[in-house]
Coordinates of C-alpha atoms in Angstrom, one line a residue:
M20 CA 0.0 0.0 0.1
H21 CA 2.9 2.6 1.1
T22 CA 4.4 1.5 -2.5
L23 CA 0.5 2.8 -4.3
L24 CA 0.7 5.7 -2.1
V25 CA 4.1 6.9 -3.7
H26 CA 2.9 6.0 -6.5
L27 CA -0.2 7.9 -6.3
Q28 CA 1.9 11.2 -5.2
M29 CA 4.3 11.2 -8.5
A30 CA 1.5 9.7 -10.9
P31 CA 0.3 12.1 -13.7
M32 CA -2.7 13.4 -13.4
E33 CA -4.4 11.1 -15.7
Q34 CA -3.8 8.0 -13.8
Q35 CA -4.3 9.3 -10.7
P36 CA -8.1 8.3 -10.7
V37 CA -7.7 4.6 -10.9
I38 CA -4.7 4.1 -8.7
A39 CA -6.6 6.4 -6.2
T40 CA -9.3 4.1 -6.4
L41 CA -7.5 1.1 -5.7
L42 CA -5.5 2.4 -2.7
L43 CA -9.2 3.3 -1.3
Q44 CA -10.0 -0.3 -2.2
L45 CA -7.6 -1.7 -0.4
D46 CA -7.4 0.6 3.1
L47 CA -11.2 -0.3 3.4
L48 CA -9.7 -4.1 3.4
V49 CA -7.5 -3.4 6.3
E50 CA -9.0 -1.0 8.4
P51 CA -12.3 0.1 7.5
R52 CA -13.0 2.1 10.7
K53 CA -9.8 3.7 10.9
M54 CA -9.1 7.1 9.1
S55 CA -5.4 6.2 7.8
I56 CA -2.9 8.5 5.4
Y57 CA -4.2 5.9 2.6
R58 CA -7.4 6.5 2.8
E59 CA -6.9 10.7 3.0
E60 CA -4.7 10.8 0.2
A61 CA -6.7 8.6 -2.2
I62 CA -9.9 10.6 -1.6
E63 CA -8.1 13.7 -1.9
A64 CA -6.7 12.8 -5.6
L65 CA -10.6 12.0 -6.7
I66 CA -12.0 15.0 -5.3
E67 CA -9.1 17.6 -6.6
A68 CA -9.7 15.5 -9.8
L69 CA -13.5 16.3 -9.5
R70 CA -12.4 20.2 -9.3
R71 CA -10.7 20.4 -12.6
V72 CA -13.5 22.0 -14.4
E73 CA -10.7 23.2 -16.9
F74 CA -9.8 19.3 -17.8
P75 CA -13.0 18.1 -18.2
Y76 CA -11.3 14.5 -19.2
F77 CA -10.0 14.2 -15.8
Q78 CA -13.5 15.4 -14.0
A79 CA -14.4 12.0 -16.2
M80 CA -11.8 9.8 -15.2
A81 CA -12.5 10.7 -11.8
L82 CA -16.2 10.2 -11.8
D83 CA -15.4 7.0 -13.6
A84 CA -13.8 5.7 -10.9
L85 CA -15.9 6.9 -8.3
V86 CA -19.1 4.5 -10.2
S87 CA -16.3 1.4 -9.7
L88 CA -16.4 1.9 -6.2
C89 CA -20.0 1.5 -5.9
G90 CA -19.5 -2.1 -6.1
H91 CA -22.1 -3.2 -8.3
V92 CA -20.4 -5.1 -10.9
T93 CA -20.9 -8.6 -12.2
A94 CA -18.3 -11.7 -11.6
S95 CA -16.6 -10.1 -15.2
G96 CA -16.8 -6.7 -14.1
K97 CA -19.3 -5.3 -15.8
S98 CA -21.0 -2.6 -13.7
Y99 CA -25.0 -2.6 -13.3
T100 CA -24.8 0.4 -10.7
E101 CA -27.2 2.5 -13.0
A102 CA -29.6 -0.4 -13.7
L103 CA -30.1 -1.2 -9.7
L104 CA -30.9 2.9 -8.6
L105 CA -33.5 2.8 -11.6
K106 CA -34.9 -0.7 -9.7
I107 CA -34.5 0.9 -6.4
A108 CA -36.8 3.9 -7.9
G109 CA -39.3 1.7 -8.8
F110 CA -38.3 1.4 -12.8
D111 CA -37.7 -2.4 -13.0
Q112 CA -37.1 -2.7 -16.5
P113 CA -33.7 -1.8 -17.7
Y114 CA -32.8 -3.7 -14.5
T115 CA -34.5 -6.9 -15.5
N116 CA -33.4 -7.0 -19.2
L117 CA -29.8 -6.4 -17.9
M118 CA -29.9 -9.7 -15.5
T119 CA -31.6 -11.3 -18.2
A120 CA -28.7 -10.6 -20.6
L121 CA -25.9 -11.3 -17.8
K122 CA -28.0 -14.2 -16.1
N123 CA -24.7 -16.3 -16.7
D124 CA -22.2 -13.4 -15.7
L125 CA -23.9 -12.5 -11.8
R126 CA -21.8 -13.0 -8.6
D127 CA -23.7 -15.5 -6.1
E128 CA -25.1 -14.8 -3.3
A129 CA -22.4 -14.2 -0.9
D130 CA -20.8 -12.1 -3.3
E131 CA -23.5 -9.3 -3.5
K132 CA -23.5 -9.3 0.4
A133 CA -19.7 -8.6 0.8
A134 CA -20.2 -6.1 -2.1
S135 CA -23.3 -4.7 -0.2
L136 CA -20.9 -3.8 2.8
R137 CA -17.9 -2.3 0.9
E138 CA -20.8 -0.3 -0.9
E139 CA -21.6 1.2 3.1
R140 CA -18.2 1.4 3.8
V141 CA -17.1 3.7 0.3
A142 CA -20.1 5.5 1.0
F143 CA -19.7 6.4 4.6
V144 CA -16.3 7.6 3.4
L145 CA -16.6 9.2 0.9
G146 CA -19.5 11.3 2.3
N147 CA -17.8 12.2 5.2
Y148 CA -14.3 13.3 4.2
E149 CA -13.4 16.5 5.3
K150 CA -17.6 17.3 6.0
G151 CA -19.2 16.2 2.8
S152 CA -16.5 18.0 0.3
V153 CA -17.3 15.2 -1.9
F154 CA -20.9 17.0 -2.8
K155 CA -19.4 20.2 -3.7
A156 CA -17.0 18.9 -6.2
L157 CA -20.1 16.7 -7.3
E158 CA -21.5 20.0 -7.7
E159 CA -18.9 21.6 -9.9
C160 CA -19.1 18.2 -12.4
F161 CA -23.0 19.2 -12.8
K162 CA -22.2 22.4 -14.5
S163 CA -20.2 20.4 -17.5
N164 CA -21.6 20.3 -20.8
S165 CA -20.6 17.0 -21.6
L166 CA -23.6 15.0 -21.3
K167 CA -22.0 11.9 -21.0
M168 CA -20.0 13.2 -18.2
A169 CA -23.4 15.1 -16.6
K170 CA -25.1 11.8 -16.7
T171 CA -22.3 10.2 -14.9
C172 CA -22.3 12.7 -12.3
L173 CA -26.2 12.2 -12.3
V174 CA -25.7 8.5 -11.4
M175 CA -23.1 9.3 -8.9
A176 CA -24.8 12.3 -6.9
T177 CA -28.0 9.9 -6.8
W178 CA -26.1 7.0 -5.6
L179 CA -24.4 8.6 -2.7
T180 CA -27.1 10.8 -1.8
Y181 CA -28.9 7.4 -1.4
M182 CA -26.8 5.9 0.7
I183 CA -26.1 8.5 3.2
Y184 CA -29.7 8.8 4.0
K185 CA -29.6 4.8 4.2
L186 CA -26.8 5.2 7.1
P187 CA -26.6 7.6 10.3
D188 CA -26.7 10.8 9.8
T189 CA -23.5 12.3 10.7
C190 CA -24.2 16.3 10.0
V191 CA -23.3 16.2 6.4
R192 CA -27.1 16.0 4.5
E193 CA -27.4 19.2 4.9
V194 CA -24.4 19.9 2.8
A195 CA -25.6 17.2 0.4
R196 CA -28.9 19.5 0.3
T197 CA -27.1 22.6 -0.2
S198 CA -24.8 21.5 -3.0
L199 CA -27.3 19.1 -4.9
L200 CA -31.2 19.2 -4.3
H201 CA -30.9 22.5 -6.8
Q202 CA -29.2 20.6 -9.3
F203 CA -31.6 17.3 -9.1
I204 CA -34.8 19.6 -9.2
N205 CA -32.9 21.5 -12.7
V206 CA -32.5 17.9 -13.9
L207 CA -35.9 16.8 -13.2
R208 CA -37.1 19.9 -14.8
S209 CA -35.3 20.3 -18.0
S210 CA -34.0 16.7 -19.0
K211 CA -35.4 15.0 -21.7
N212 CA -34.5 11.5 -20.5
L213 CA -36.2 9.7 -18.8
E214 CA -33.5 7.9 -16.7
E215 CA -32.0 11.0 -15.4
K216 CA -35.5 11.9 -14.3
V217 CA -35.9 8.7 -12.2
F218 CA -32.3 9.1 -10.9
A219 CA -33.8 12.2 -10.0
T220 CA -36.5 11.0 -8.2
L221 CA -34.8 9.1 -6.3
A222 CA -32.6 11.5 -4.8
L223 CA -35.3 14.0 -4.0
K224 CA -37.2 10.9 -2.3
S225 CA -33.9 10.6 0.3
F226 CA -34.2 14.2 0.8
I227 CA -37.5 14.4 1.7
S228 CA -36.9 12.7 5.1
D229 CA -34.9 15.9 5.8
K230 CA -37.9 18.8 6.9
G231 CA -35.2 21.6 5.8
A232 CA -34.5 19.8 2.3
L233 CA -38.5 19.1 2.1
E234 CA -38.9 22.4 2.6
E235 CA -36.7 23.6 -0.1
Q236 CA -38.3 21.0 -2.1
G237 CA -41.7 23.1 -1.7
V238 CA -40.1 26.2 -3.4
Y239 CA -40.0 24.5 -6.7
A240 CA -43.1 22.6 -5.6
K241 CA -45.2 24.1 -8.8
S242 CA -43.0 23.8 -11.4
I243 CA -42.3 20.5 -10.6
F244 CA -45.8 18.8 -9.8
N245 CA -47.2 18.2 -13.3
V246 CA -43.7 16.4 -14.3
L247 CA -43.7 14.2 -11.4
R248 CA -47.4 13.1 -12.2
K249 CA -46.2 12.0 -15.4
L250 CA -43.4 10.0 -13.8
R251 CA -45.5 8.1 -11.7
R252 CA -45.6 4.7 -13.7
S253 CA -42.1 4.9 -14.3
S254 CA -40.7 5.4 -11.0
T255 CA -42.9 4.6 -7.7
A256 CA -40.8 7.3 -5.7
V257 CA -42.9 9.9 -6.7
T258 CA -45.6 8.9 -5.2
D259 CA -43.9 9.5 -1.9
I260 CA -42.3 12.6 -2.8
L261 CA -45.4 13.9 -4.3
K262 CA -47.5 12.9 -0.9
A263 CA -45.0 15.0 0.8
L264 CA -45.0 17.9 -1.0
I265 CA -49.0 18.1 -1.0
N266 CA -49.1 18.0 2.8
L267 CA -46.6 20.9 3.1
P268 CA -48.3 23.8 4.5
S269 CA -46.2 26.2 2.8
V270 CA -47.6 24.6 -0.9
N271 CA -50.3 26.4 -2.7
V272 CA -52.4 22.7 -3.5
V273 CA -54.8 25.1 -5.6
S274 CA -52.3 26.3 -8.4
S275 CA -50.7 23.2 -8.7
I276 CA -54.0 21.3 -9.5
Q277 CA -54.3 24.3 -11.9
G278 CA -51.7 23.2 -14.1
M279 CA -52.9 19.8 -14.1
C280 CA -56.3 19.5 -15.8
S281 CA -57.3 20.9 -18.7
R282 CA -61.2 21.9 -19.4
F283 CA -63.1 19.8 -22.5
G284 CA -66.1 21.4 -24.5
M285 CA -68.4 19.6 -26.8
L286 CA -69.8 19.6 -30.3
Q287 CA -72.5 17.1 -31.1
R288 CA -72.6 14.8 -34.1
G289 CA -75.2 12.7 -34.7
N290 CA -74.7 9.9 -32.1
C291 CA -70.7 10.4 -32.3
G292 CA -69.8 12.7 -29.6
Y293 CA -66.9 14.6 -30.2
F294 CA -64.7 16.2 -27.8
K295 CA -62.1 19.1 -28.3
K296 CA -59.4 19.8 -26.0
F297 CA -59.6 24.1 -24.9
A298 CA -55.7 24.5 -23.5
H299 CA -56.1 28.0 -22.7
T300 CA -59.0 27.7 -20.5
P301 CA -57.4 25.5 -17.8
K302 CA -59.7 24.0 -15.1
L303 CA -59.4 21.5 -12.0
L304 CA -61.3 18.9 -13.2
H305 CA -62.7 17.1 -16.7
V306 CA -65.9 17.6 -16.8
S307 CA -68.2 17.5 -19.8
A308 CA -72.3 17.5 -19.5
L309 CA -72.9 14.8 -22.1
H310 CA -76.0 14.5 -23.5
L311 CA -76.6 10.5 -24.6
Q312 CA -79.5 8.6 -25.7
A313 CA -81.4 7.1 -22.7
T314 CA -81.4 3.9 -24.2
S315 CA -77.5 3.6 -25.3
C316 CA -74.4 3.2 -23.6
T317 CA -71.1 4.8 -25.9
V318 CA -67.3 3.8 -25.9
W319 CA -65.1 6.9 -26.1
E320 CA -61.2 6.5 -27.1
I321 CA -59.3 9.4 -25.8
Y322 CA -56.4 10.9 -27.3
S323 CA -54.1 13.8 -26.0
E324 CA -56.1 16.6 -28.3
E325 CA -59.4 14.9 -28.6
I326 CA -62.5 12.6 -27.6
R327 CA -63.8 10.2 -29.8
S328 CA -66.7 8.0 -29.6
L329 CA -65.6 4.5 -30.8
E330 CA -69.0 2.4 -30.6
V331 CA -72.1 2.9 -29.3
H332 CA -74.3 -0.6 -27.8
E333 CA -78.1 -0.2 -27.9
V334 CA -79.2 -1.6 -25.1
K335 CA -83.3 -0.7 -25.3
E336 CA -83.8 0.4 -22.0
S337 CA -83.4 3.8 -20.5
V338 CA -79.2 3.5 -18.3
Y339 CA -79.5 5.1 -15.1
A340 CA -76.0 4.1 -13.8
L341 CA -73.0 2.8 -15.6
T342 CA -69.7 1.2 -14.7
A343 CA -67.1 -0.6 -16.6
N344 CA -63.6 -2.3 -16.7
S345 CA -61.3 -3.8 -19.7
N346 CA -63.4 -6.9 -19.7
V347 CA -67.0 -6.0 -18.6
A348 CA -69.6 -2.9 -18.7
C349 CA -72.7 -3.0 -16.1
F350 CA -75.6 -0.6 -15.9
A351 CA -78.3 -0.6 -13.8
S352 CA -82.0 -0.2 -16.6
H353 CA -84.5 -0.1 -14.0
V354 CA -84.2 1.6 -10.7
T355 CA -84.1 -1.8 -8.8
A356 CA -82.4 -3.8 -11.3
L357 CA -78.7 -4.4 -12.2
R358 CA -78.8 -5.6 -15.9
Q359 CA -79.8 -9.7 -15.4
V360 CA -79.9 -9.3 -11.4
N361 CA -82.9 -7.8 -9.4
M362 CA -81.8 -5.6 -7.0
S363 CA -84.1 -5.3 -3.7
K364 CA -83.2 -1.2 -3.4
H365 CA -83.3 1.7 -6.0
V366 CA -79.9 1.6 -7.3
R367 CA -78.1 4.8 -7.8
S368 CA -74.8 4.6 -8.1
L369 CA -72.2 1.5 -9.3
A370 CA -68.6 0.6 -8.9
L371 CA -67.0 -2.4 -10.3
V372 CA -63.5 -4.2 -8.9
G373 CA -62.9 -7.7 -10.3
D374 CA -65.7 -9.7 -10.3
K375 CA -67.7 -7.4 -7.8
V376 CA -69.9 -4.6 -8.6
Y377 CA -70.9 -2.3 -5.8
C378 CA -74.8 -0.9 -6.0
G379 CA -75.0 2.7 -4.1
C380 CA -78.5 2.3 -3.1
N381 CA -81.4 4.5 -1.3
G382 CA -82.5 3.8 2.4
Y383 CA -78.5 4.0 3.4
A384 CA -77.0 0.7 1.5
I385 CA -74.4 -0.4 -0.4
Q386 CA -75.2 -3.7 -1.9
E387 CA -72.4 -6.6 -3.5
V388 CA -73.3 -8.5 -6.5
D389 CA -70.7 -11.4 -7.3
L390 CA -70.6 -11.3 -11.2
L391 CA -70.4 -15.2 -11.3
S392 CA -73.3 -16.4 -9.5
F393 CA -75.5 -13.3 -9.8
T394 CA -76.4 -13.3 -6.4
V395 CA -76.7 -10.1 -4.0
S396 CA -76.0 -9.0 -0.6
T397 CA -76.0 -6.7 1.9
F398 CA -72.2 -4.9 2.1
Y399 CA -73.4 -1.8 4.3
S400 CA -76.3 -0.7 6.0
G401 CA -75.9 2.7 7.8
S402 CA -78.8 4.0 10.5
R403 CA -81.5 5.7 9.7
N404 CA -81.9 9.1 9.7
L405 CA -85.3 10.4 10.3
L406 CA -85.2 14.5 8.9
G407 CA -84.7 13.6 5.6
K408 CA -83.6 11.0 3.1
Q409 CA -80.6 8.6 3.2
N410 CA -79.3 7.9 -0.3
I411 CA -76.2 6.4 -1.6
N412 CA -75.3 9.0 -4.6
A413 CA -72.1 8.2 -5.6
L414 CA -69.5 5.6 -5.6
D415 CA -66.0 5.1 -6.2
I416 CA -63.3 2.5 -6.1
H417 CA -59.2 3.6 -5.6
E418 CA -56.3 1.9 -4.0
G419 CA -58.6 -0.9 -2.2
R420 CA -60.8 1.7 -0.6
L421 CA -64.6 1.9 -1.7
Y422 CA -66.1 5.8 -1.3
A423 CA -69.7 6.4 -0.6
G424 CA -70.9 10.1 -0.9
G425 CA -74.4 11.4 -0.3
I426 CA -75.1 10.4 3.2
S427 CA -73.7 10.8 6.7
L428 CA -72.1 6.9 7.5
S429 CA -71.7 5.6 10.4
N430 CA -70.1 1.9 10.9
R431 CA -67.3 -0.2 12.6
A432 CA -66.2 -1.4 9.2
L433 CA -65.5 2.2 8.1
T434 CA -62.0 3.7 7.7
G435 CA -62.8 6.9 8.0
S436 CA -65.4 9.7 7.0
F437 CA -65.7 13.6 6.5
S438 CA -68.4 16.0 6.0
T439 CA -68.8 18.3 3.1
H440 CA -72.0 20.0 4.5
T441 CA -73.4 19.4 1.2
N442 CA -75.5 16.8 -0.5
I443 CA -72.8 15.0 -2.4
Q444 CA -74.0 13.8 -5.9
Q445 CA -70.6 12.8 -7.9
V446 CA -67.2 11.5 -6.5
S447 CA -64.0 10.8 -8.3
I448 CA -60.5 9.5 -6.3
N449 CA -57.5 9.8 -7.5
N450 CA -54.5 9.9 -6.0
D451 CA -54.1 13.0 -4.6
Y452 CA -57.2 14.7 -4.5
I453 CA -60.9 13.8 -3.7
F454 CA -63.3 15.3 -5.8
T455 CA -67.0 15.6 -4.8
S456 CA -69.7 17.2 -6.8
T457 CA -73.4 19.0 -6.2
K458 CA -77.1 19.4 -7.4
C459 CA -76.3 23.0 -8.0
G460 CA -73.1 22.6 -10.2
I461 CA -70.3 23.1 -7.7
I462 CA -67.4 20.6 -7.6
E463 CA -65.5 20.8 -4.3
V464 CA -61.8 19.6 -4.2
W465 CA -60.4 17.9 -1.0
L466 CA -56.7 16.6 -0.5
K467 CA -56.7 13.1 0.2
E468 CA -54.1 12.6 3.3
R469 CA -55.2 15.4 5.0
V470 CA -59.1 15.4 4.3
S471 CA -59.0 19.4 4.1
K472 CA -60.7 21.2 1.5
V473 CA -58.6 23.3 -0.9
A474 CA -60.5 24.4 -4.0
S475 CA -64.4 24.8 -4.9
I476 CA -65.1 25.1 -9.0
E477 CA -68.0 26.3 -9.9
V478 CA -69.1 24.2 -13.8
G479 CA -71.3 26.5 -16.1
G480 CA -72.0 29.3 -14.2
G481 CA -73.6 27.5 -11.2
N482 CA -76.8 26.6 -13.4
A483 CA -74.8 23.1 -15.3
K484 CA -76.0 19.8 -14.0
I485 CA -72.9 17.1 -13.4
T486 CA -74.2 13.8 -13.9
D487 CA -70.6 12.3 -13.8
M488 CA -67.1 12.4 -13.3
G489 CA -64.0 10.5 -13.9
R490 CA -60.4 10.2 -12.3
C491 CA -57.5 11.3 -14.6
F492 CA -56.8 9.0 -17.6
T493 CA -54.0 8.4 -19.7
P494 CA -54.3 9.3 -23.1
V495 CA -53.4 7.6 -26.5
P496 CA -50.9 9.0 -28.2

């Protein structure tokens, strides 16, 4: 090791990152918990190379050397750190594809455990060297004009940020936040590369456990809200970030909602409805007063700029309520009948999940219909109220929970309830909000986590009747 140290001190700059990497790995094997001159010289050489903004080649070599220290390599030495970080963020496909391609080149379980231990040691010594000076050096590398080097810097910064929040806090997290948080936000807002955005979300998710870092993210909430929502399907980390941001008192939820939704207008062309998007009039929810024949059900195909009628099914009966999934559509024809099933109560709303249909009825009840056996059972029965009608006007199912609107529910089976002080006609739920509508054309928006009202929307000047609402969708390109 002493020979390597001397060689490091005398070697030209382009050779130093490789020598420093080898010296640091050997030092961690010998005495992982004790600082030594070998470790100090190795880390200093790597950080010094990162600071050489006038020599991008040296910076790139240092970044490659640091990524190799992460320890995630195959038996033949091929690094898969990027794919693993994407998997941790919830974007599994690159990792799955890589593991399939390298199935004969993977290390055994014992080697993986040893690599994980080395990874923690490397992250600890790098992050804590001179009170987080490596984070300041990485900040300089983010400014590079080289796309390749900027990507490598992003990977290294993401990995190190993720690791320091896994390890006990040694007062370097604040340095990481000060140096890198804005860089991750900038990547999220400006990058056109999906993987780069996913890396940024993983780092930002790590920061949300830090109150100061979370408050700082709240400053950017309005500018990143739309981007985060679009990344939901690519990164599971996004859900945690959005939930944390929405619950910040400093975040203006209403302005965030307004950037997410657009208003739709409708033109009638015979039996084919045609919706055109008016992007210049943003509203909080996709709402349309749809006029259809009472004896038909229409299937619509949703595109990014319009909604087109795909097919019309004549059912020869008046349709009072409708619900559907990718396999089946269920509707209530007569008020006391679900298609092919006679109900004991008047059906006012429907919700479908799997092979079960839940029917909101008058008389404070929710009934469950088994589509396999066409049997009916009472799922919920509320207490009577002699002061007025009690009807379940609206049902919606989201993330395994059944939401009912229209009456005051009280039962041990309930997981929660809240009062809107209005007669709810429709309910729609998404990951962040609960939307409720009234008879007079008012839509109220509630935060799902805090169950607090954040906005009200008046549809059609307060004279429109809202017959149905649907949650946000992913349009066909």
